[in-house]
mmCIF file of C-alpha atoms in Angstrom:
data_model
loop_
_atom_site.group_PDB
_atom_site.id
_atom_site.type_symbol
_atom_site.label_atom_id
_atom_site.label_comp_id
_atom_site.label_asym_id
_atom_site.label_seq_id
_atom_site.Cartn_x
_atom_site.Cartn_y
_atom_site.Cartn_z
ATOM 1 C CA MET A 10 3.616 -104.111 46.269
ATOM 2 C CA ALA A 11 5.193 -100.999 48.637
ATOM 3 C CA LEU A 12 7.730 -97.985 47.447
ATOM 4 C CA ALA A 13 10.742 -96.895 48.673
ATOM 5 C CA ASP A 14 10.475 -93.412 51.219
ATOM 6 C CA PRO A 15 12.198 -91.125 48.462
ATOM 7 C CA ASP A 16 13.714 -88.850 51.637
ATOM 8 C CA THR A 17 15.154 -92.303 52.272
ATOM 9 C CA ALA A 18 16.964 -92.620 48.581
ATOM 10 C CA SER A 19 18.685 -89.538 48.627
ATOM 11 C CA PHE A 20 20.203 -89.225 52.408
ATOM 12 C CA PRO A 21 23.378 -90.928 51.214
ATOM 13 C CA ASP A 22 23.711 -88.145 47.615
ATOM 14 C CA LEU A 23 23.028 -85.606 50.539
ATOM 15 C CA GLU A 24 26.226 -86.756 52.877
ATOM 16 C CA SER A 25 28.248 -86.891 49.421
ATOM 17 C CA LEU A 26 27.974 -83.479 48.781
ATOM 18 C CA GLN A 27 27.674 -82.125 52.313
ATOM 19 C CA HIS A 28 31.670 -83.904 52.010
ATOM 20 C CA GLU A 29 32.155 -82.365 48.959
ATOM 21 C CA LEU A 30 31.043 -78.973 50.512
ATOM 22 C CA SER A 31 33.159 -79.148 53.173
ATOM 23 C CA SER A 32 36.147 -79.382 51.662
ATOM 24 C CA LEU A 33 36.007 -77.392 49.227
ATOM 25 C CA MET A 34 35.138 -74.324 52.656
ATOM 26 C CA SER A 35 38.150 -75.617 53.992
ATOM 27 C CA GLY A 36 39.613 -74.706 50.860
ATOM 28 C CA LEU A 37 38.785 -71.468 50.695
ATOM 29 C CA GLY A 38 39.149 -71.296 54.325
ATOM 30 C CA ARG A 39 43.100 -71.309 53.892
ATOM 31 C CA THR A 40 43.591 -69.347 50.672
ATOM 32 C CA HIS A 41 41.093 -66.577 52.361
ATOM 33 C CA GLU A 42 44.457 -66.752 55.330
ATOM 34 C CA LYS A 43 47.211 -66.503 52.680
ATOM 35 C CA ILE A 44 45.267 -63.734 51.268
ATOM 36 C CA ALA A 45 45.197 -62.076 54.586
ATOM 37 C CA ALA A 46 48.836 -62.701 55.321
ATOM 38 C CA VAL A 47 49.941 -60.994 51.583
ATOM 39 C CA ALA A 48 47.789 -58.371 52.237
ATOM 40 C CA ARG A 49 49.594 -57.899 55.917
ATOM 41 C CA GLU A 50 52.704 -57.901 54.814
ATOM 42 C CA ALA A 51 52.079 -55.007 51.907
ATOM 43 C CA ASP A 52 50.840 -52.955 54.604
ATOM 44 C CA ARG A 53 53.662 -53.637 56.821
ATOM 45 C CA ARG A 54 56.088 -52.752 53.563
ATOM 46 C CA ASN A 55 54.087 -49.559 52.465
ATOM 47 C CA ALA A 56 54.144 -48.246 56.231
ATOM 48 C CA GLU A 57 57.649 -48.747 55.816
ATOM 49 C CA LEU A 58 58.103 -46.848 52.585
ATOM 50 C CA ARG A 59 56.046 -44.074 53.512
ATOM 51 C CA GLU A 60 58.048 -43.739 56.623
ATOM 52 C CA LYS A 61 61.260 -43.290 54.042
ATOM 53 C CA ILE A 62 59.217 -40.873 52.039
ATOM 54 C CA ILE A 63 59.331 -38.564 54.975
ATOM 55 C CA ASP A 64 62.840 -39.267 55.788
ATOM 56 C CA LEU A 65 63.678 -37.825 52.101
ATOM 57 C CA GLU A 66 61.314 -35.221 52.100
ATOM 58 C CA SER A 67 62.746 -33.853 55.601
ATOM 59 C CA MET A 68 66.376 -34.226 54.280
ATOM 60 C CA ASN A 69 65.091 -32.460 50.650
ATOM 61 C CA LEU A 70 64.018 -29.477 53.000
ATOM 62 C CA ALA A 71 66.975 -29.037 54.255
ATOM 63 C CA ARG A 72 68.227 -29.081 51.193
ATOM 64 C CA ALA A 73 67.121 -26.571 49.659
ATOM 65 C CA LEU A 74 67.292 -24.508 52.703
ATOM 66 C CA GLU A 75 70.334 -24.526 52.364
ATOM 67 C CA VAL A 76 70.184 -23.982 48.379
ATOM 68 C CA GLN A 77 68.249 -21.339 49.184
ATOM 69 C CA GLU A 78 70.989 -19.448 51.304
ATOM 70 C CA LEU A 79 73.900 -20.649 49.230
ATOM 71 C CA GLN A 80 71.836 -18.568 46.316
ATOM 72 C CA MET A 81 71.625 -15.238 48.232
ATOM 73 C CA VAL A 82 75.308 -15.474 49.121
ATOM 74 C CA ASN A 83 75.816 -15.914 45.691
ATOM 75 C CA ALA A 84 73.701 -13.089 44.826
ATOM 76 C CA GLU A 85 76.269 -10.997 47.210
ATOM 77 C CA LEU A 86 79.190 -12.368 46.345
ATOM 78 C CA TYR A 87 78.387 -11.246 42.502
ATOM 79 C CA LYS A 88 77.401 -7.924 43.754
ATOM 80 C CA GLN A 89 80.688 -7.627 45.625
ATOM 81 C CA TRP A 90 82.605 -8.877 42.644
ATOM 82 C CA GLU A 91 81.220 -6.499 40.215
ATOM 83 C CA GLU A 92 82.232 -3.359 42.846
ATOM 84 C CA GLY A 93 85.704 -4.844 42.485
ATOM 85 C CA TRP A 94 86.241 -6.908 45.432
ATOM 86 C CA HIS A 95 87.939 -9.984 44.086
ATOM 87 C CA PRO A 96 88.520 -12.878 46.740
ATOM 88 C CA PRO A 97 89.858 -16.093 44.636
ATOM 89 C CA GLU A 98 89.810 -18.418 47.306
ATOM 90 C CA ALA A 99 86.650 -17.485 48.691
ATOM 91 C CA TRP A 100 85.106 -17.534 45.406
ATOM 92 C CA ASP A 101 85.750 -20.525 44.352
ATOM 93 C CA ARG A 102 85.051 -22.255 48.082
ATOM 94 C CA LEU A 103 81.624 -21.010 48.027
ATOM 95 C CA VAL A 104 80.727 -21.617 44.469
ATOM 96 C CA GLU A 105 82.091 -25.287 44.926
ATOM 97 C CA GLU A 106 79.422 -24.906 47.891
ATOM 98 C CA ARG A 107 76.987 -24.262 46.226
ATOM 99 C CA ASP A 108 77.840 -26.564 43.323
ATOM 100 C CA GLN A 109 77.652 -29.524 45.196
ATOM 101 C CA ALA A 110 74.870 -28.826 47.388
ATOM 102 C CA LEU A 111 72.780 -28.492 43.765
ATOM 103 C CA GLU A 112 74.486 -32.046 43.050
ATOM 104 C CA ASP A 113 73.295 -33.832 46.418
ATOM 105 C CA LEU A 114 69.480 -32.006 45.967
ATOM 106 C CA GLU A 115 69.475 -33.298 42.478
ATOM 107 C CA LYS A 116 70.884 -37.161 44.124
ATOM 108 C CA VAL A 117 67.850 -36.762 46.199
ATOM 109 C CA ARG A 118 65.474 -35.980 44.087
ATOM 110 C CA GLN A 119 65.604 -38.940 41.827
ATOM 111 C CA VAL A 120 66.621 -41.345 45.011
ATOM 112 C CA GLY A 121 62.902 -40.021 46.413
ATOM 113 C CA GLN A 122 61.143 -40.440 42.238
ATOM 114 C CA GLU A 123 62.093 -44.091 42.556
ATOM 115 C CA LEU A 124 60.492 -43.960 46.374
ATOM 116 C CA LEU A 125 57.324 -43.072 45.046
ATOM 117 C CA ALA A 126 56.825 -45.137 41.917
ATOM 118 C CA THR A 127 57.585 -48.467 44.780
ATOM 119 C CA VAL A 128 54.579 -46.999 46.811
ATOM 120 C CA ARG A 129 52.374 -46.541 44.166
ATOM 121 C CA GLU A 130 53.316 -50.529 42.911
ATOM 122 C CA TYR A 131 52.902 -51.789 46.337
ATOM 123 C CA GLU A 132 49.285 -49.473 46.967
ATOM 124 C CA ALA A 133 48.534 -51.234 44.047
ATOM 125 C CA ARG A 134 49.171 -54.670 44.970
ATOM 126 C CA ALA A 135 48.013 -54.572 48.676
ATOM 127 C CA LYS A 136 44.315 -53.504 46.522
ATOM 128 C CA GLN A 137 44.912 -56.273 44.625
ATOM 129 C CA CYS A 138 44.452 -58.605 48.012
ATOM 130 C CA THR A 139 42.011 -56.176 49.611
ATOM 131 C CA CYS A 140 39.881 -57.253 47.444
ATOM 132 C CA ALA A 141 40.890 -60.859 46.696
ATOM 133 C CA ALA A 142 40.856 -60.729 50.594
ATOM 134 C CA ALA A 143 36.832 -59.723 50.673
ATOM 135 C CA ARG A 144 35.731 -62.660 47.729
ATOM 136 C CA ALA A 145 37.458 -64.816 49.895
ATOM 137 C CA THR A 146 35.681 -63.467 53.605
ATOM 138 C CA LYS A 147 32.438 -63.928 51.677
ATOM 139 C CA ALA A 148 33.151 -67.621 50.942
ATOM 140 C CA SER A 149 33.389 -68.140 54.097
ATOM 141 C CA SER A 150 29.488 -66.364 55.063
ATOM 142 C CA ASP A 151 28.429 -68.598 52.756
ATOM 143 C CA SER A 152 30.211 -71.719 53.782
ATOM 144 C CA SER A 153 28.034 -70.738 57.378
ATOM 145 C CA THR A 154 24.897 -71.626 55.856
ATOM 146 C CA VAL A 155 25.628 -75.239 53.698
ATOM 147 C CA ARG A 156 26.541 -75.847 57.229
ATOM 148 C CA ALA A 157 23.537 -74.348 58.848
ATOM 149 C CA GLY A 158 21.789 -77.069 55.719
ATOM 150 C CA ARG A 159 24.400 -79.707 56.580
ATOM 151 C CA ASP A 160 22.293 -79.780 60.160
ATOM 152 C CA ASN A 161 19.170 -79.869 59.567
ATOM 153 C CA GLY A 162 19.456 -82.879 57.410
ATOM 154 C CA ARG A 163 18.887 -81.138 53.707
ATOM 155 C CA PHE A 164 21.107 -79.514 50.951
ATOM 156 C CA VAL A 165 20.348 -75.547 50.591
ATOM 157 C CA GLY A 166 22.236 -74.727 47.719
ATOM 158 C CA ARG A 167 25.892 -74.378 45.906
ATOM 159 C CA GLN A 168 28.415 -71.459 46.007
ATOM 160 C CA GLN A 169 30.945 -71.344 43.789
ATOM 161 C CA GLN A 170 34.229 -69.191 44.740
ATOM 162 C CA THR A 171 37.657 -68.384 42.194
ATOM 163 C CA ALA A 172 40.139 -66.649 44.467
ATOM 164 C CA VAL A 173 43.033 -64.959 42.146
ATOM 165 C CA VAL A 174 46.191 -64.103 43.737
ATOM 166 C CA PRO A 175 47.124 -61.116 42.254
ATOM 167 C CA GLU A 176 50.439 -61.623 39.978
ATOM 168 C CA GLU A 177 76.637 -39.868 22.616
ATOM 169 C CA GLY A 178 86.712 -32.484 14.498
ATOM 170 C CA PRO A 179 89.900 -31.465 13.852
ATOM 171 C CA ALA A 180 90.780 -31.815 10.311
ATOM 172 C CA THR A 181 93.119 -35.566 10.354
ATOM 173 C CA HIS A 182 94.647 -37.580 7.598
ATOM 174 C CA PRO A 183 93.568 -41.121 8.457
ATOM 175 C CA HIS A 184 94.962 -44.200 6.324
ATOM 176 C CA PRO A 185 91.950 -46.101 4.727
ATOM 177 C CA SER A 186 93.792 -48.905 4.232
ATOM 178 C CA ARG A 187 95.218 -49.961 6.903
ATOM 179 C CA ALA A 188 91.662 -49.554 8.899
ATOM 180 C CA THR A 189 90.826 -52.534 9.914
ATOM 181 C CA THR A 190 87.210 -53.349 11.779
ATOM 182 C CA PRO A 191 87.640 -53.321 15.741
ATOM 183 C CA THR A 192 86.645 -56.304 17.803
ATOM 184 C CA PRO A 193 85.023 -56.645 20.871
ATOM 185 C CA SER A 194 87.744 -57.100 22.901
ATOM 186 C CA ALA A 195 89.349 -55.190 25.673
ATOM 187 C CA LEU A 196 93.270 -56.386 27.808
ATOM 188 C CA ALA A 197 92.718 -53.694 30.795
ATOM 189 C CA ARG A 198 95.865 -54.150 32.147
ATOM 190 C CA TRP A 199 98.501 -51.982 34.400
ATOM 191 C CA ASN A 200 102.260 -52.394 34.265
ATOM 192 C CA GLN A 201 103.717 -50.390 37.353
ATOM 193 C CA ASN A 202 106.657 -49.360 37.029
ATOM 194 C CA ASP A 203 104.834 -45.722 36.083
ATOM 195 C CA SER A 204 102.199 -45.034 38.219
ATOM 196 C CA GLY A 205 100.431 -47.461 39.721
ATOM 197 C CA SER A 206 97.302 -49.332 39.317
ATOM 198 C CA ALA A 207 93.381 -47.178 38.892
ATOM 199 C CA THR A 208 90.755 -47.996 40.754
ATOM 200 C CA SER A 209 86.901 -48.239 40.249
ATOM 201 C CA GLY A 210 84.274 -49.541 41.478
ATOM 202 C CA SER A 211 81.115 -51.234 40.406
ATOM 203 C CA SER A 212 78.422 -48.932 40.135
ATOM 204 C CA GLN A 213 74.710 -49.473 41.786
ATOM 205 C CA SER A 214 71.604 -47.804 41.635
ATOM 206 C CA LEU A 215 68.270 -47.808 43.726
ATOM 207 C CA GLY A 216 65.210 -49.228 42.240
ATOM 208 C CA SER A 217 61.875 -51.726 42.857
ATOM 209 C CA ASN A 218 60.997 -54.926 42.010
ATOM 210 C CA GLY A 219 57.954 -56.156 41.005
ATOM 211 C CA SER A 220 57.566 -59.238 42.341
ATOM 212 C CA MET A 221 56.104 -59.789 46.238
ATOM 213 C CA SER A 222 58.436 -62.195 47.176
ATOM 214 C CA THR A 223 61.601 -60.231 45.905
ATOM 215 C CA GLN A 224 61.865 -57.485 47.553
ATOM 216 C CA SER A 225 64.847 -53.969 47.729
ATOM 217 C CA SER A 226 67.295 -53.798 50.817
ATOM 218 C CA TRP A 227 66.545 -50.632 52.492
ATOM 219 C CA ASP A 228 67.807 -51.163 55.985
ATOM 220 C CA THR A 229 68.012 -47.635 57.269
ATOM 221 C CA PRO A 230 66.624 -43.696 56.178
ATOM 222 C CA SER A 231 70.225 -43.156 54.421
ATOM 223 C CA SER A 232 70.675 -45.941 51.755
ATOM 224 C CA ALA A 233 70.144 -42.983 49.773
ATOM 225 C CA SER A 234 73.431 -41.508 50.866
ATOM 226 C CA ARG A 235 75.334 -45.085 51.094
ATOM 227 C CA ALA A 236 73.686 -45.052 46.860
ATOM 228 C CA ILE A 237 75.321 -41.817 46.288
ATOM 229 C CA ALA A 238 78.247 -42.335 47.755
ATOM 230 C CA LYS A 239 78.761 -45.725 45.511
ATOM 231 C CA ALA A 240 77.365 -43.572 42.788
ATOM 232 C CA ASN A 241 80.619 -41.690 43.403
ATOM 233 C CA GLN A 242 83.057 -44.230 43.653
ATOM 234 C CA ALA A 243 82.565 -45.308 40.254
ATOM 235 C CA TRP A 244 83.400 -42.579 38.416
ATOM 236 C CA SER A 245 87.333 -40.400 38.699
ATOM 237 C CA LEU A 246 88.907 -38.302 36.688
ATOM 238 C CA GLU A 247 93.304 -39.074 36.214
ATOM 239 C CA PHE A 248 95.939 -36.687 35.086
ATOM 240 C CA THR A 249 98.852 -37.988 35.944
ATOM 241 C CA LYS A 250 97.960 -41.806 34.860
ATOM 242 C CA ARG A 251 98.253 -43.923 32.026
ATOM 243 C CA PRO A 252 94.857 -45.212 30.960
ATOM 244 C CA SER A 253 93.680 -48.602 32.463
ATOM 245 C CA THR A 254 93.329 -50.251 29.229
ATOM 246 C CA ALA A 255 96.781 -49.587 27.938
ATOM 247 C CA PRO A 256 98.154 -53.090 28.038
ATOM 248 C CA ILE A 257 101.949 -51.736 27.558
ATOM 249 C CA ASN A 258 103.825 -48.502 28.931
ATOM 250 C CA ARG A 259 107.012 -47.027 26.830
ATOM 251 C CA GLY A 260 108.643 -44.405 27.667
ATOM 252 C CA PRO A 261 109.159 -41.042 27.860
ATOM 253 C CA ILE A 262 110.393 -40.949 24.500
ATOM 254 C CA PRO A 263 111.948 -37.857 23.189
ATOM 255 C CA PHE A 264 109.438 -36.728 20.242
ATOM 256 C CA ASP A 265 112.620 -36.765 17.347
ATOM 257 C CA TYR A 266 113.055 -39.958 18.350
ATOM 258 C CA LEU A 267 109.905 -40.941 17.583
ATOM 259 C CA ALA A 268 110.060 -38.356 14.246
ATOM 260 C CA ASP A 269 112.516 -40.160 12.742
ATOM 261 C CA GLN A 270 111.282 -43.983 13.448
ATOM 262 C CA LEU A 271 107.470 -43.456 12.299
ATOM 263 C CA MET A 272 109.338 -41.481 9.665
ATOM 264 C CA LEU A 273 107.130 -38.337 10.107
ATOM 265 C CA ASN A 274 106.655 -35.678 7.825
ATOM 266 C CA GLU A 275 106.973 -31.682 8.511
ATOM 267 C CA GLU A 276 103.765 -31.240 8.443
ATOM 268 C CA THR A 277 102.359 -34.184 11.391
ATOM 269 C CA GLN A 278 105.566 -32.719 12.881
ATOM 270 C CA ARG A 279 104.496 -29.607 13.607
ATOM 271 C CA ALA A 280 100.675 -30.551 14.089
ATOM 272 C CA VAL A 281 102.143 -32.464 17.002
ATOM 273 C CA ALA A 282 103.941 -29.358 18.284
ATOM 274 C CA GLU A 283 100.976 -27.001 18.159
ATOM 275 C CA LEU A 284 99.108 -29.641 20.237
ATOM 276 C CA GLU A 285 100.858 -28.039 23.563
ATOM 277 C CA HIS A 286 99.946 -24.574 22.753
ATOM 278 C CA THR A 287 96.388 -25.146 21.908
ATOM 279 C CA ARG A 288 94.103 -23.724 23.770
ATOM 280 C CA GLY A 289 90.514 -23.891 24.607
ATOM 281 C CA TYR A 290 88.818 -26.918 26.189
ATOM 282 C CA GLU A 291 88.762 -30.223 23.924
ATOM 283 C CA THR A 292 90.895 -32.829 23.965
ATOM 284 C CA ARG A 293 94.273 -31.904 22.362
ATOM 285 C CA ILE A 294 94.615 -35.145 19.586
ATOM 286 C CA HIS A 295 96.528 -35.745 16.352
ATOM 287 C CA ALA A 296 95.812 -38.764 14.143
ATOM 288 C CA GLU A 297 98.143 -39.821 11.323
ATOM 289 C CA SER A 298 97.619 -43.294 9.120
ATOM 290 C CA ASP A 299 97.167 -45.730 12.570
ATOM 291 C CA PHE A 300 99.183 -43.753 15.046
ATOM 292 C CA ALA A 301 97.434 -41.093 17.009
ATOM 293 C CA PHE A 302 99.527 -38.507 19.846
ATOM 294 C CA ILE A 303 97.377 -37.192 23.112
ATOM 295 C CA TYR A 304 98.729 -34.329 24.773
ATOM 296 C CA GLN A 305 97.466 -34.307 28.414
ATOM 297 C CA PRO A 306 94.307 -35.569 28.225
ATOM 298 C CA PHE A 307 91.561 -35.287 30.778
ATOM 299 C CA ILE A 308 90.859 -39.326 31.449
ATOM 300 C CA LEU A 309 87.624 -41.076 32.976
ATOM 301 C CA GLU A 310 87.704 -44.428 34.485
ATOM 302 C CA GLY A 311 84.747 -45.687 34.962
ATOM 303 C CA PRO A 312 82.831 -49.511 35.237
ATOM 304 C CA GLY A 313 84.627 -51.559 32.853
ATOM 305 C CA ALA A 314 85.149 -48.595 30.441
ATOM 306 C CA THR A 315 88.079 -45.883 30.146
ATOM 307 C CA TYR A 316 87.510 -42.479 28.453
ATOM 308 C CA LEU A 317 88.756 -39.579 27.108
ATOM 309 C CA VAL A 318 86.255 -36.734 28.262
ATOM 310 C CA GLU A 319 86.219 -32.759 27.844
ATOM 311 C CA TRP A 320 83.794 -29.917 27.965
ATOM 312 C CA SER A 321 82.881 -28.685 24.765
ATOM 313 C CA THR A 322 80.561 -26.467 22.710
ATOM 314 C CA PRO A 323 76.645 -28.574 21.742
ATOM 315 C CA ASP A 324 77.775 -29.290 18.596
ATOM 316 C CA ARG A 325 81.256 -31.234 19.472
ATOM 317 C CA PRO A 326 79.471 -34.737 19.738
ATOM 318 C CA GLU A 327 78.235 -34.994 16.525
ATOM 319 C CA ARG A 328 81.812 -33.300 15.288
ATOM 320 C CA LEU A 329 83.835 -36.134 16.935
ATOM 321 C CA ALA A 330 80.888 -39.347 15.708
ATOM 322 C CA LYS A 331 81.786 -38.005 12.508
ATOM 323 C CA TRP A 332 85.774 -38.009 12.908
ATOM 324 C CA THR A 333 86.202 -40.757 14.967
ATOM 325 C CA ARG A 334 84.214 -43.451 12.016
ATOM 326 C CA THR A 335 87.176 -42.793 9.732
ATOM 327 C CA LEU A 336 89.609 -44.067 12.204
ATOM 328 C CA GLY A 337 91.405 -47.374 12.647
ATOM 329 C CA ASP A 338 92.489 -48.930 14.947
ATOM 330 C CA LEU A 339 95.472 -46.719 16.212
ATOM 331 C CA HIS A 340 98.738 -47.075 17.918
ATOM 332 C CA LEU A 341 98.487 -44.277 20.742
ATOM 333 C CA PHE A 342 101.037 -41.912 22.422
ATOM 334 C CA ILE A 343 100.282 -39.838 25.235
ATOM 335 C CA TRP A 344 101.670 -36.984 27.055
ATOM 336 C CA PRO A 345 100.064 -37.153 30.547
ATOM 337 C CA TYR A 346 99.901 -34.025 32.960
ATOM 338 C CA GLU A 347 102.722 -33.033 34.901
ATOM 339 C CA ARG A 348 105.463 -35.155 33.071
ATOM 340 C CA ASN A 349 107.755 -33.059 30.728
ATOM 341 C CA ARG A 350 110.392 -35.987 29.524
ATOM 342 C CA GLY A 351 108.773 -36.730 26.221
ATOM 343 C CA TRP A 352 105.811 -39.601 24.999
ATOM 344 C CA TYR A 353 104.573 -42.866 26.280
ATOM 345 C CA TYR A 354 103.410 -44.926 24.163
ATOM 346 C CA ILE A 355 100.520 -47.735 25.552
ATOM 347 C CA GLY A 356 99.398 -49.641 23.122
ATOM 348 C CA LEU A 357 97.177 -50.500 19.613
ATOM 349 C CA HIS A 358 93.623 -49.472 20.881
ATOM 350 C CA SER A 359 90.541 -48.324 18.619
ATOM 351 C CA VAL A 360 88.745 -45.029 19.784
ATOM 352 C CA ALA A 361 85.348 -44.683 19.018
ATOM 353 C CA HIS A 362 82.419 -41.717 20.002
ATOM 354 C CA ALA A 363 80.784 -42.772 23.300
ATOM 355 C CA GLU A 364 77.255 -41.327 24.249
ATOM 356 C CA MET A 365 76.578 -41.284 27.447
ATOM 357 C CA GLU A 366 74.710 -39.344 30.395
ATOM 358 C CA SER A 367 76.837 -36.061 31.842
ATOM 359 C CA ARG A 368 79.402 -37.384 34.574
ATOM 360 C CA TRP A 369 80.108 -34.489 36.130
ATOM 361 C CA PRO A 370 77.710 -34.716 39.115
ATOM 362 C CA VAL A 371 79.166 -37.469 40.084
ATOM 363 C CA LEU A 372 82.345 -36.650 40.071
ATOM 364 C CA GLU A 373 84.608 -36.480 43.545
ATOM 365 C CA ARG A 374 84.855 -32.391 44.108
ATOM 366 C CA ASN A 375 88.930 -32.770 44.213
ATOM 367 C CA ASP A 376 88.602 -34.077 40.946
ATOM 368 C CA LYS A 377 86.233 -31.113 39.570
ATOM 369 C CA ARG A 378 88.988 -28.484 41.416
ATOM 370 C CA GLN A 379 92.045 -30.299 39.296
ATOM 371 C CA LEU A 380 90.786 -30.173 36.575
ATOM 372 C CA LEU A 381 89.587 -26.311 36.511
ATOM 373 C CA ASP A 382 93.139 -25.761 37.646
ATOM 374 C CA TYR A 383 94.980 -27.943 34.480
ATOM 375 C CA LEU A 384 92.409 -25.887 32.221
ATOM 376 C CA ARG A 385 92.945 -22.352 34.053
ATOM 377 C CA LYS A 386 97.056 -22.779 33.118
ATOM 378 C CA ARG A 387 95.807 -24.043 29.639
ATOM 379 C CA ASN A 388 93.018 -20.805 28.924
ATOM 380 C CA PRO A 389 94.015 -18.037 31.238
ATOM 381 C CA ASP A 390 91.241 -16.213 31.059
ATOM 382 C CA MET A 391 88.491 -19.183 32.072
ATOM 383 C CA ASN A 392 86.381 -17.863 34.331
ATOM 384 C CA SER A 393 86.039 -21.184 36.847
ATOM 385 C CA VAL A 394 82.226 -19.925 37.777
ATOM 386 C CA GLN A 395 81.163 -19.238 34.218
ATOM 387 C CA PHE A 396 82.714 -22.723 33.377
ATOM 388 C CA ARG A 397 80.718 -24.086 35.976
ATOM 389 C CA ASN A 398 77.366 -22.385 35.156
ATOM 390 C CA ASP A 399 77.395 -23.544 31.379
ATOM 391 C CA ILE A 400 78.093 -27.380 31.644
ATOM 392 C CA ARG A 401 74.908 -26.465 34.071
ATOM 393 C CA GLU A 402 72.543 -24.866 31.869
ATOM 394 C CA GLY A 403 73.780 -27.256 28.699
ATOM 395 C CA ARG A 404 75.779 -24.533 26.804
ATOM 396 C CA ARG A 405 78.683 -26.917 27.691
ATOM 397 C CA VAL A 406 78.380 -30.315 27.064
ATOM 398 C CA GLN A 407 80.225 -33.738 27.670
ATOM 399 C CA ALA A 408 81.893 -35.385 24.828
ATOM 400 C CA CYS A 409 83.979 -38.598 25.624
ATOM 401 C CA LEU A 410 86.226 -40.775 23.281
ATOM 402 C CA ARG A 411 85.765 -44.681 24.245
ATOM 403 C CA LEU A 412 89.445 -46.466 24.428
ATOM 404 C CA GLU A 413 89.396 -50.270 23.992
ATOM 405 C CA SER A 414 92.845 -52.310 23.588
ATOM 406 C CA LYS A 415 93.022 -54.209 21.226
ATOM 407 C CA GLY A 416 95.981 -56.583 22.083
ATOM 408 C CA LEU A 417 99.170 -56.605 23.872
ATOM 409 C CA MET A 418 100.909 -59.232 21.359
ATOM 410 C CA GLU A 419 100.409 -56.251 18.343
ATOM 411 C CA SER A 420 101.514 -53.763 20.655
ATOM 412 C CA GLU A 421 104.291 -55.415 21.734
ATOM 413 C CA ASP A 422 105.577 -56.222 17.949
ATOM 414 C CA PHE A 423 105.150 -52.603 16.663
ATOM 415 C CA ALA A 424 106.960 -51.442 19.868
ATOM 416 C CA LYS A 425 109.825 -53.431 18.863
ATOM 417 C CA GLU A 426 108.954 -52.748 14.762
ATOM 418 C CA TYR A 427 109.711 -48.933 15.755
ATOM 419 C CA GLY A 428 112.689 -49.382 18.622
ATOM 420 C CA LEU A 429 110.277 -47.819 21.106
ATOM 421 C CA MET A 430 111.390 -50.618 24.260
ATOM 422 C CA PHE A 431 112.210 -47.670 26.651
ATOM 423 C CA ASP A 432 111.515 -48.072 30.708
ATOM 424 C CA GLU A 433 111.096 -45.277 32.612
#
C-alpha cells in the first residue's frame, strides 16, 4: 500500500497561511503610513509653534528693554521730584506709559507660557508617534522575510505586531424680616432716556487643545496682540451711566422728597448726607431696611456681569463679604458722577460680594485716568503714583460687589407705590 507524500499534503495549508500573513502585512503597511502622516503633521505643527515662540521672545525682549529704559527715567524723575521739580502733566504721562508697558509685558509672558505648554504637549505626542512608526517599520521588515519564505515554497515563521496610536463694613441696619433668598435671575435692560447703552464684549483667552485633530487657530504672530485687545474690550469702568442691570431708571429725585416718601428717620438722613463728604477709596454706600443709597460709584461692566468696584486695604474684601451676608434684596438709589440734581432709582437688586482676579491690568488707559481724577477730587492729598504702586505691589486690593436685577415688575410696583415715577 502506497503512502501519500507529506510535503504534497501540507502545501494547501502553507498557501492559506501565506495569504493570511500577506493580508496582515498589508494592514500593517497601511497603519505605518497613517502613523507616519500623523508624525509629519505633528512635526510641522511643532515647527510652527517654535516660530511663534521665537516671535514672542523677541516681543518680550523689546518690552524688557522698554521697561528698563522707563525705570531709568522713573528713577531720574523721582530724583528731580525730591529736588523740587514738579511737572504734574509730564509726570503722570510718563508714569502711565511705564505702567502700561509693565502690564503689556505681563500679558506677553502669560501668552508665552501657554505656547510653551502647547509645544511640550506636541513634543510628547510626536515622540509617541515616532515610537509607533518604528514598530511599524520593524513589522514591514519582518514581512519581507515572510515573503521570501513564500517564494521558496516553505513556511519561515510568524510575526505578530500591535500598533498603538497615541491618544473674592460700614455699620448698617438691615431688616432681617425683609430679607429674601436671592434667585439666579438677572434682567440686563437699558432705559435709553438717560445715558445710552453700555457695551461689553465676550472674554476670550488663548489656550491649547489636547486632541490631535482639533487644534487652536494661530494665524499670524500677532495673535497674542489680538487676544490682549479682546481682553481689554471685555471690561470697562462706567462713571456717569447707570448699571446695565438696572431694569428701570427713575430720576432725578430730590433727597427731601425721598426722605418723606420712604419715611427716613433723622439718623438715616444724616448718614446718607455724609456720603458726599466721605473721603477714602471705598464704595460710598448706606443700606437701611430694604433699600440702599450709593453715591458716585465706580461701576465695572464685565462679560455678563456688573460690579461696584473699589481698590482698598487687603482686609476690605473679607469685611464686605461678611456685611453682604446680612443683606436681603435692596431697592437701589444711585447718584452718578457728573449729576447734581438728585438720586436715581434703578430697581430691585441683590448685592453680593464677588471674588475675582484684579481687572486693573485690562482696564483702558482712559478709564484709569478718569478714575484717578475722580479719586483726587475726593481725596485732595492723594498721590496717584503711590496709588498705582500700591495696587501693583498688593498693598491695595480690588473689592467688588456684584449687582443682580431681581425683576422689572417688582421695581415698577415699588416706584408706583412710593411715587417715584420720575422721568428725566
